[in-house]
């Protein structure tokens, strides 16, 4: 009885730390004009409120993140949507997703290899400078991180029955409806489905169909205004690939940048523990392979772009924290502690 109580108390303490770091300082810079990225999402909500519809109009992204902001900002009068209060509330929504991610990484770590792994991983993610910094801005990457972790929780329940694939489809659809790069979960789902019992084309088709339905339901104006939506997607593509107007970065330059961000996220000790943790996973690779595949796919894809930002690694950073958590949990188990 004592051990679960202690685990619960420590988990709550980590959540409080995560919340304190993410919800403090949300008002920074709001005496000045907000960054364009933040304005794009908040002004999309303003347009919906002004027109009285659910057309988010910012077609460079799918709709779910904007609809979540719309629900949160509905508490404000319309004339306050230009005020710092709107951006403060929108940042609060992102910070809330950040705290949720810390909770989800604990649950996933406990599911994969025990409560010790979950606790350490949650602590690592709670204090990650990259995760905390991005939780202070109105961008969808932190929300995507939460849906990625939800997806991997769903993958861990894949088996001979359909509900696992149903939940996987819902989570993957939600991730892709937050940001198009949620589609990078696809290879991990295929790998998890291949390694799980009850392999079936019907279950695969179920997950894919549910994911597509969620994406369409969360972005209905992609169907209504198809041409405009595709034009918006093209703008986003051009911003990251040829035509951006910026000097092109090589694949190796991007790889070095993202590896540096990973090292900065974990710190010197965490980076060493990550490498140790990878070595310790050789006997448990089946459970961890889909998670690590997502990290590798994320790096491989984003290294091809002309631009590189630390926030692009946020959705996959749960994998970094979990491997560190596994290394620490195994070390404690092998040491003199009971």
mmCIF file of C-alpha atoms in Angstrom:
data_model
loop_
_atom_site.group_PDB
_atom_site.id
_atom_site.type_symbol
_atom_site.label_atom_id
_atom_site.label_comp_id
_atom_site.label_asym_id
_atom_site.label_seq_id
_atom_site.Cartn_x
_atom_site.Cartn_y
_atom_site.Cartn_z
ATOM 1 C CA UNK A 1 0.000 0.000 0.000
ATOM 2 C CA UNK A 2 2.843 2.394 0.869
ATOM 3 C CA UNK A 3 4.598 2.236 -2.513
ATOM 4 C CA UNK A 4 1.535 3.214 -4.617
ATOM 5 C CA UNK A 5 0.783 6.078 -2.232
ATOM 6 C CA UNK A 6 4.346 7.379 -2.489
ATOM 7 C CA UNK A 7 4.248 7.034 -6.279
ATOM 8 C CA UNK A 8 0.991 8.974 -6.425
ATOM 9 C CA UNK A 9 2.329 11.746 -4.182
ATOM 10 C CA UNK A 10 5.516 12.050 -6.226
ATOM 11 C CA UNK A 11 3.499 12.110 -9.453
ATOM 12 C CA UNK A 12 1.304 14.917 -8.109
ATOM 13 C CA UNK A 13 4.419 16.839 -7.058
ATOM 14 C CA UNK A 14 5.851 16.505 -10.577
ATOM 15 C CA UNK A 15 2.565 17.709 -12.061
ATOM 16 C CA UNK A 16 2.583 20.741 -9.765
ATOM 17 C CA UNK A 17 6.152 21.502 -10.827
ATOM 18 C CA UNK A 18 5.193 21.163 -14.490
ATOM 19 C CA UNK A 19 2.215 23.479 -13.997
ATOM 20 C CA UNK A 20 4.283 26.045 -12.105
ATOM 21 C CA UNK A 21 6.888 26.193 -14.865
ATOM 22 C CA UNK A 22 4.337 26.360 -17.676
ATOM 23 C CA UNK A 23 1.771 28.741 -16.227
ATOM 24 C CA UNK A 24 4.275 31.232 -14.824
ATOM 25 C CA UNK A 25 5.419 34.008 -17.124
ATOM 26 C CA UNK A 26 2.622 33.532 -19.673
ATOM 27 C CA UNK A 27 2.216 37.273 -20.011
ATOM 28 C CA UNK A 28 5.720 37.931 -21.321
ATOM 29 C CA UNK A 29 5.835 40.388 -24.207
ATOM 30 C CA UNK A 30 2.091 41.054 -24.221
ATOM 31 C CA UNK A 31 2.614 44.789 -23.815
ATOM 32 C CA UNK A 32 3.842 44.650 -27.402
ATOM 33 C CA UNK A 33 2.410 43.306 -30.658
ATOM 34 C CA UNK A 34 2.323 39.479 -30.438
ATOM 35 C CA UNK A 35 4.383 37.312 -32.777
ATOM 36 C CA UNK A 36 2.743 36.555 -36.132
ATOM 37 C CA UNK A 37 2.469 32.845 -35.325
ATOM 38 C CA UNK A 38 0.378 33.624 -32.254
ATOM 39 C CA UNK A 39 -1.706 36.232 -34.060
ATOM 40 C CA UNK A 40 -2.559 33.786 -36.852
ATOM 41 C CA UNK A 41 -4.335 31.416 -34.463
ATOM 42 C CA UNK A 42 -6.010 33.991 -32.230
ATOM 43 C CA UNK A 43 -7.147 36.089 -35.202
ATOM 44 C CA UNK A 44 -8.614 32.943 -36.792
ATOM 45 C CA UNK A 45 -10.794 32.607 -33.694
ATOM 46 C CA UNK A 46 -11.703 36.290 -33.963
ATOM 47 C CA UNK A 47 -12.793 35.810 -37.578
ATOM 48 C CA UNK A 48 -15.029 32.905 -36.611
ATOM 49 C CA UNK A 49 -16.593 34.937 -33.825
ATOM 50 C CA UNK A 50 -17.125 37.932 -36.108
ATOM 51 C CA UNK A 51 -18.653 35.898 -38.938
ATOM 52 C CA UNK A 52 -20.629 33.598 -36.644
ATOM 53 C CA UNK A 53 -19.392 30.386 -38.278
ATOM 54 C CA UNK A 54 -16.796 27.626 -37.755
ATOM 55 C CA UNK A 55 -14.655 28.399 -40.793
ATOM 56 C CA UNK A 56 -11.203 28.875 -39.267
ATOM 57 C CA UNK A 57 -9.880 30.374 -42.542
ATOM 58 C CA UNK A 58 -6.229 29.781 -41.563
ATOM 59 C CA UNK A 59 -5.847 26.854 -43.938
ATOM 60 C CA UNK A 60 -2.127 26.419 -43.421
ATOM 61 C CA UNK A 61 -3.125 24.189 -40.498
ATOM 62 C CA UNK A 62 -5.977 21.757 -39.848
ATOM 63 C CA UNK A 63 -8.760 22.896 -37.556
ATOM 64 C CA UNK A 64 -8.675 21.100 -34.196
ATOM 65 C CA UNK A 65 -6.193 23.346 -32.392
ATOM 66 C CA UNK A 66 -8.056 26.458 -33.523
ATOM 67 C CA UNK A 67 -11.387 24.984 -32.411
ATOM 68 C CA UNK A 68 -9.947 24.262 -28.960
ATOM 69 C CA UNK A 69 -8.814 27.884 -28.757
ATOM 70 C CA UNK A 70 -12.256 28.985 -29.956
ATOM 71 C CA UNK A 71 -13.892 27.079 -27.090
ATOM 72 C CA UNK A 72 -11.523 28.642 -24.554
ATOM 73 C CA UNK A 73 -11.811 32.200 -25.906
ATOM 74 C CA UNK A 74 -15.597 31.961 -26.040
ATOM 75 C CA UNK A 75 -15.533 33.173 -22.441
ATOM 76 C CA UNK A 76 -14.202 36.548 -23.610
ATOM 77 C CA UNK A 77 -16.328 39.283 -25.182
ATOM 78 C CA UNK A 78 -15.561 39.751 -28.866
ATOM 79 C CA UNK A 79 -13.965 43.165 -28.388
ATOM 80 C CA UNK A 80 -11.428 41.557 -26.007
ATOM 81 C CA UNK A 81 -10.023 39.242 -28.685
ATOM 82 C CA UNK A 82 -7.531 41.972 -29.643
ATOM 83 C CA UNK A 83 -6.426 42.408 -26.042
ATOM 84 C CA UNK A 84 -3.570 40.780 -24.096
ATOM 85 C CA UNK A 85 -6.223 38.812 -22.192
ATOM 86 C CA UNK A 86 -6.997 36.757 -25.311
ATOM 87 C CA UNK A 87 -3.354 35.825 -25.847
ATOM 88 C CA UNK A 88 -2.871 35.110 -22.162
ATOM 89 C CA UNK A 89 -5.842 32.742 -22.194
ATOM 90 C CA UNK A 90 -4.681 31.092 -25.430
ATOM 91 C CA UNK A 91 -1.221 30.569 -23.968
ATOM 92 C CA UNK A 92 -2.908 29.055 -20.922
ATOM 93 C CA UNK A 93 -4.546 26.477 -23.174
ATOM 94 C CA UNK A 94 -1.131 25.487 -24.565
ATOM 95 C CA UNK A 95 0.334 25.358 -21.064
ATOM 96 C CA UNK A 96 -2.518 23.069 -20.060
ATOM 97 C CA UNK A 97 -1.624 20.701 -22.899
ATOM 98 C CA UNK A 98 1.958 20.780 -21.629
ATOM 99 C CA UNK A 99 0.902 19.633 -18.169
ATOM 100 C CA UNK A 100 -1.306 16.975 -19.765
ATOM 101 C CA UNK A 101 1.725 15.690 -21.683
ATOM 102 C CA UNK A 102 3.638 15.274 -18.423
ATOM 103 C CA UNK A 103 0.748 13.220 -17.036
ATOM 104 C CA UNK A 104 0.552 11.139 -20.219
ATOM 105 C CA UNK A 105 4.273 10.426 -20.290
ATOM 106 C CA UNK A 106 3.963 9.095 -16.742
ATOM 107 C CA UNK A 107 1.115 6.799 -17.751
ATOM 108 C CA UNK A 108 2.958 5.615 -20.841
ATOM 109 C CA UNK A 109 6.176 4.986 -18.909
ATOM 110 C CA UNK A 110 4.289 3.025 -16.280
ATOM 111 C CA UNK A 111 2.612 1.024 -19.032
ATOM 112 C CA UNK A 112 5.912 0.253 -20.776
ATOM 113 C CA UNK A 113 8.141 -0.640 -17.831
ATOM 114 C CA UNK A 114 6.757 0.452 -14.475
ATOM 115 C CA UNK A 115 6.027 3.426 -12.253
ATOM 116 C CA UNK A 116 9.692 4.322 -11.752
ATOM 117 C CA UNK A 117 10.164 4.853 -15.481
ATOM 118 C CA UNK A 118 6.988 6.929 -15.608
ATOM 119 C CA UNK A 119 7.972 9.131 -12.675
ATOM 120 C CA UNK A 120 11.461 9.907 -13.941
ATOM 121 C CA UNK A 121 10.217 10.498 -17.486
ATOM 122 C CA UNK A 122 7.526 12.847 -16.185
ATOM 123 C CA UNK A 123 10.126 14.779 -14.188
ATOM 124 C CA UNK A 124 12.456 15.036 -17.188
ATOM 125 C CA UNK A 125 9.646 16.329 -19.394
ATOM 126 C CA UNK A 126 8.363 18.664 -16.662
ATOM 127 C CA UNK A 127 11.655 20.568 -16.466
ATOM 128 C CA UNK A 128 12.651 20.323 -20.144
ATOM 129 C CA UNK A 129 13.638 23.859 -21.234
ATOM 130 C CA UNK A 130 12.467 23.252 -24.797
ATOM 131 C CA UNK A 131 9.074 21.944 -23.689
ATOM 132 C CA UNK A 132 8.563 24.678 -21.101
ATOM 133 C CA UNK A 133 9.587 27.429 -23.513
ATOM 134 C CA UNK A 134 7.220 26.250 -26.237
ATOM 135 C CA UNK A 135 4.366 25.902 -23.740
ATOM 136 C CA UNK A 136 4.491 29.703 -23.383
ATOM 137 C CA UNK A 137 3.494 30.455 -26.974
ATOM 138 C CA UNK A 138 0.327 29.948 -29.025
ATOM 139 C CA UNK A 139 1.496 27.229 -31.393
ATOM 140 C CA UNK A 140 0.123 23.693 -31.853
ATOM 141 C CA UNK A 141 3.319 21.707 -31.195
ATOM 142 C CA UNK A 142 2.681 21.165 -27.475
ATOM 143 C CA UNK A 143 -0.911 20.110 -28.147
ATOM 144 C CA UNK A 144 0.403 17.717 -30.808
ATOM 145 C CA UNK A 145 2.773 16.251 -28.216
ATOM 146 C CA UNK A 146 -0.196 15.345 -26.000
ATOM 147 C CA UNK A 147 -1.959 13.602 -28.883
ATOM 148 C CA UNK A 148 1.239 11.757 -29.827
ATOM 149 C CA UNK A 149 1.515 10.385 -26.290
ATOM 150 C CA UNK A 150 -2.171 9.463 -26.345
ATOM 151 C CA UNK A 151 -1.529 7.595 -29.581
ATOM 152 C CA UNK A 152 1.268 5.556 -28.058
ATOM 153 C CA UNK A 153 -0.890 4.726 -25.065
ATOM 154 C CA UNK A 154 -3.483 3.446 -27.540
ATOM 155 C CA UNK A 155 -0.829 1.480 -29.437
ATOM 156 C CA UNK A 156 0.141 -0.304 -26.221
ATOM 157 C CA UNK A 157 -3.384 -1.778 -26.072
ATOM 158 C CA UNK A 158 -3.368 -3.170 -29.609
ATOM 159 C CA UNK A 159 -4.300 -6.828 -29.654
ATOM 160 C CA UNK A 160 -6.769 -9.332 -30.985
ATOM 161 C CA UNK A 161 -9.772 -7.096 -30.354
ATOM 162 C CA UNK A 162 -10.814 -4.070 -32.369
ATOM 163 C CA UNK A 163 -11.090 -1.446 -29.569
ATOM 164 C CA UNK A 164 -7.319 -0.963 -29.498
ATOM 165 C CA UNK A 165 -7.293 -0.019 -33.172
ATOM 166 C CA UNK A 166 -10.357 2.163 -32.657
ATOM 167 C CA UNK A 167 -8.607 4.175 -29.937
ATOM 168 C CA UNK A 168 -5.434 4.306 -32.023
ATOM 169 C CA UNK A 169 -7.398 5.746 -34.945
ATOM 170 C CA UNK A 170 -9.048 8.356 -32.743
ATOM 171 C CA UNK A 171 -5.724 9.453 -31.258
ATOM 172 C CA UNK A 172 -3.880 9.545 -34.610
ATOM 173 C CA UNK A 173 -6.762 11.426 -36.210
ATOM 174 C CA UNK A 174 -6.695 13.961 -33.375
ATOM 175 C CA UNK A 175 -2.930 14.378 -33.749
ATOM 176 C CA UNK A 176 -3.185 14.996 -37.498
ATOM 177 C CA UNK A 177 -6.124 17.355 -36.948
ATOM 178 C CA UNK A 178 -3.899 19.437 -34.651
ATOM 179 C CA UNK A 179 -0.990 19.598 -37.085
ATOM 180 C CA UNK A 180 -0.384 17.772 -40.347
ATOM 181 C CA UNK A 181 2.842 16.254 -39.022
ATOM 182 C CA UNK A 182 0.659 14.022 -36.859
ATOM 183 C CA UNK A 183 0.748 11.772 -39.921
ATOM 184 C CA UNK A 184 4.297 10.837 -38.884
ATOM 185 C CA UNK A 185 2.632 8.504 -36.372
ATOM 186 C CA UNK A 186 1.655 6.251 -39.270
ATOM 187 C CA UNK A 187 4.874 4.182 -39.444
ATOM 188 C CA UNK A 188 4.791 3.681 -35.672
ATOM 189 C CA UNK A 189 1.212 2.438 -35.796
ATOM 190 C CA UNK A 190 2.069 0.009 -38.601
ATOM 191 C CA UNK A 191 5.022 -1.288 -36.584
ATOM 192 C CA UNK A 192 2.943 -1.587 -33.405
ATOM 193 C CA UNK A 193 0.191 -3.372 -35.325
ATOM 194 C CA UNK A 194 2.749 -5.757 -36.852
ATOM 195 C CA UNK A 195 4.254 -6.598 -33.450
ATOM 196 C CA UNK A 196 0.895 -6.960 -31.665
ATOM 197 C CA UNK A 197 -1.210 -10.134 -31.711
ATOM 198 C CA UNK A 198 -4.257 -10.319 -33.929
ATOM 199 C CA UNK A 199 -2.782 -8.806 -37.075
ATOM 200 C CA UNK A 200 -5.595 -8.036 -39.485
ATOM 201 C CA UNK A 201 -6.126 -5.888 -42.547
ATOM 202 C CA UNK A 202 -9.614 -5.095 -41.231
ATOM 203 C CA UNK A 203 -8.222 -3.672 -37.986
ATOM 204 C CA UNK A 204 -5.657 -1.645 -39.920
ATOM 205 C CA UNK A 205 -8.424 -0.317 -42.175
ATOM 206 C CA UNK A 206 -10.513 0.523 -39.095
ATOM 207 C CA UNK A 207 -7.756 2.622 -37.538
ATOM 208 C CA UNK A 208 -6.997 4.458 -40.790
ATOM 209 C CA UNK A 209 -10.708 5.097 -41.476
ATOM 210 C CA UNK A 210 -11.309 6.448 -37.968
ATOM 211 C CA UNK A 211 -8.252 8.701 -38.221
ATOM 212 C CA UNK A 212 -9.467 10.129 -41.543
ATOM 213 C CA UNK A 213 -12.971 10.673 -40.150
ATOM 214 C CA UNK A 214 -11.575 12.555 -37.156
ATOM 215 C CA UNK A 215 -9.381 14.692 -39.409
ATOM 216 C CA UNK A 216 -12.325 15.559 -41.674
ATOM 217 C CA UNK A 217 -14.661 16.216 -38.738
ATOM 218 C CA UNK A 218 -12.114 18.554 -37.158
ATOM 219 C CA UNK A 219 -11.357 20.314 -40.467
ATOM 220 C CA UNK A 220 -14.675 20.334 -42.331
ATOM 221 C CA UNK A 221 -13.834 23.409 -44.392
ATOM 222 C CA UNK A 222 -11.073 21.460 -46.119
ATOM 223 C CA UNK A 223 -13.957 19.739 -47.908
ATOM 224 C CA UNK A 224 -16.117 22.841 -48.308
ATOM 225 C CA UNK A 225 -13.329 25.125 -49.559
ATOM 226 C CA UNK A 226 -11.000 22.538 -51.056
ATOM 227 C CA UNK A 227 -9.087 24.831 -53.410
ATOM 228 C CA UNK A 228 -8.412 27.477 -50.743
ATOM 229 C CA UNK A 229 -7.411 24.782 -48.275
ATOM 230 C CA UNK A 230 -4.897 23.259 -50.671
ATOM 231 C CA UNK A 231 -3.502 26.737 -51.345
ATOM 232 C CA UNK A 232 -2.979 27.199 -47.599
ATOM 233 C CA UNK A 233 -1.215 23.858 -47.319
ATOM 234 C CA UNK A 234 0.985 24.893 -50.238
ATOM 235 C CA UNK A 235 1.958 28.095 -48.416
ATOM 236 C CA UNK A 236 3.032 26.094 -45.373
ATOM 237 C CA UNK A 237 4.984 23.651 -47.537
ATOM 238 C CA UNK A 238 6.755 26.465 -49.380
ATOM 239 C CA UNK A 239 7.710 28.091 -46.082
ATOM 240 C CA UNK A 240 9.744 25.029 -45.132
ATOM 241 C CA UNK A 241 11.038 23.876 -48.488
ATOM 242 C CA UNK A 242 12.119 25.460 -51.775
ATOM 243 C CA UNK A 243 10.758 28.941 -52.279
ATOM 244 C CA UNK A 244 11.053 30.064 -48.670
ATOM 245 C CA UNK A 245 13.575 32.729 -49.672
ATOM 246 C CA UNK A 246 15.995 31.614 -46.945
ATOM 247 C CA UNK A 247 19.395 29.983 -47.474
ATOM 248 C CA UNK A 248 18.926 26.242 -47.827
ATOM 249 C CA UNK A 249 20.172 24.087 -44.946
ATOM 250 C CA UNK A 250 21.800 20.747 -45.614
ATOM 251 C CA UNK A 251 20.475 17.496 -44.175
ATOM 252 C CA UNK A 252 23.554 17.153 -41.964
ATOM 253 C CA UNK A 253 23.217 20.723 -40.689
ATOM 254 C CA UNK A 254 19.640 20.033 -39.663
ATOM 255 C CA UNK A 255 20.622 16.717 -38.090
ATOM 256 C CA UNK A 256 23.268 18.473 -36.007
ATOM 257 C CA UNK A 257 20.746 21.124 -34.984
ATOM 258 C CA UNK A 258 18.117 18.643 -33.801
ATOM 259 C CA UNK A 259 20.651 16.441 -32.036
ATOM 260 C CA UNK A 260 21.828 19.581 -30.260
ATOM 261 C CA UNK A 261 18.258 20.398 -29.259
ATOM 262 C CA UNK A 262 17.846 16.878 -27.896
ATOM 263 C CA UNK A 263 21.046 17.237 -25.882
ATOM 264 C CA UNK A 264 19.894 20.645 -24.604
ATOM 265 C CA UNK A 265 16.540 19.165 -23.616
ATOM 266 C CA UNK A 266 18.134 16.398 -21.551
ATOM 267 C CA UNK A 267 21.319 18.094 -20.390
ATOM 268 C CA UNK A 268 24.713 16.311 -20.216
ATOM 269 C CA UNK A 269 23.643 13.758 -17.593
ATOM 270 C CA UNK A 270 20.298 13.102 -19.282
ATOM 271 C CA UNK A 271 21.983 12.655 -22.656
ATOM 272 C CA UNK A 272 24.355 10.063 -21.198
ATOM 273 C CA UNK A 273 21.432 8.289 -19.525
ATOM 274 C CA UNK A 274 19.559 8.291 -22.833
ATOM 275 C CA UNK A 275 22.405 6.402 -24.512
ATOM 276 C CA UNK A 276 22.558 3.971 -21.596
ATOM 277 C CA UNK A 277 18.787 3.545 -21.767
ATOM 278 C CA UNK A 278 18.936 2.670 -25.458
ATOM 279 C CA UNK A 279 21.352 -0.126 -24.647
ATOM 280 C CA UNK A 280 19.072 -1.434 -21.910
ATOM 281 C CA UNK A 281 16.118 -1.721 -24.284
ATOM 282 C CA UNK A 282 17.560 -4.525 -26.365
ATOM 283 C CA UNK A 283 15.542 -7.163 -24.488
ATOM 284 C CA UNK A 284 12.348 -5.102 -24.501
ATOM 285 C CA UNK A 285 12.611 -3.725 -28.012
ATOM 286 C CA UNK A 286 9.170 -4.898 -29.117
ATOM 287 C CA UNK A 287 7.371 -2.634 -26.655
ATOM 288 C CA UNK A 288 9.618 0.360 -27.336
ATOM 289 C CA UNK A 289 10.177 0.040 -31.096
ATOM 290 C CA UNK A 290 7.108 2.090 -32.205
ATOM 291 C CA UNK A 291 8.035 4.958 -29.863
ATOM 292 C CA UNK A 292 11.646 5.072 -31.021
ATOM 293 C CA UNK A 293 10.521 4.749 -34.645
ATOM 294 C CA UNK A 294 8.495 7.941 -34.275
ATOM 295 C CA UNK A 295 11.537 9.778 -32.940
ATOM 296 C CA UNK A 296 13.647 8.566 -35.865
ATOM 297 C CA UNK A 297 10.964 9.330 -38.462
ATOM 298 C CA UNK A 298 10.488 12.818 -37.019
ATOM 299 C CA UNK A 299 14.217 13.534 -37.253
ATOM 300 C CA UNK A 300 14.516 12.024 -40.724
ATOM 301 C CA UNK A 301 11.633 14.083 -42.128
ATOM 302 C CA UNK A 302 12.442 17.432 -40.530
ATOM 303 C CA UNK A 303 16.092 17.191 -41.507
ATOM 304 C CA UNK A 304 14.970 17.450 -45.158
ATOM 305 C CA UNK A 305 13.506 20.964 -44.677
ATOM 306 C CA UNK A 306 15.127 24.331 -45.361
ATOM 307 C CA UNK A 307 14.153 25.558 -41.888
ATOM 308 C CA UNK A 308 14.752 24.048 -38.463
ATOM 309 C CA UNK A 309 13.090 25.026 -35.179
ATOM 310 C CA UNK A 310 13.394 23.500 -31.734
ATOM 311 C CA UNK A 311 9.600 23.200 -31.439
ATOM 312 C CA UNK A 312 9.517 20.602 -34.211
ATOM 313 C CA UNK A 313 11.155 18.156 -31.800
ATOM 314 C CA UNK A 314 8.587 18.763 -29.026
ATOM 315 C CA UNK A 315 6.001 16.188 -30.217
ATOM 316 C CA UNK A 316 8.657 13.449 -30.164
ATOM 317 C CA UNK A 317 10.464 14.562 -26.999
ATOM 318 C CA UNK A 318 8.410 12.233 -24.829
ATOM 319 C CA UNK A 319 10.503 9.381 -26.249
ATOM 320 C CA UNK A 320 13.690 11.061 -25.001
ATOM 321 C CA UNK A 321 12.265 11.424 -21.500
ATOM 322 C CA UNK A 322 10.971 7.860 -21.417
ATOM 323 C CA UNK A 323 14.297 6.297 -22.388
ATOM 324 C CA UNK A 324 16.033 8.335 -19.662
ATOM 325 C CA UNK A 325 13.340 7.280 -17.206
ATOM 326 C CA UNK A 326 13.886 3.640 -18.108
ATOM 327 C CA UNK A 327 17.652 3.947 -17.575
ATOM 328 C CA UNK A 328 17.241 5.533 -14.140
ATOM 329 C CA UNK A 329 14.566 3.053 -13.057
ATOM 330 C CA UNK A 330 16.748 0.121 -14.068
ATOM 331 C CA UNK A 331 19.764 1.598 -12.259
ATOM 332 C CA UNK A 332 17.791 2.031 -9.046
ATOM 333 C CA UNK A 333 16.450 -1.503 -9.352
ATOM 334 C CA UNK A 334 19.995 -2.871 -9.701
ATOM 335 C CA UNK A 335 21.424 -0.740 -6.882
ATOM 336 C CA UNK A 336 21.212 -1.173 -3.105
ATOM 337 C CA UNK A 337 17.737 0.373 -2.937
ATOM 338 C CA UNK A 338 14.747 -1.942 -2.355
#
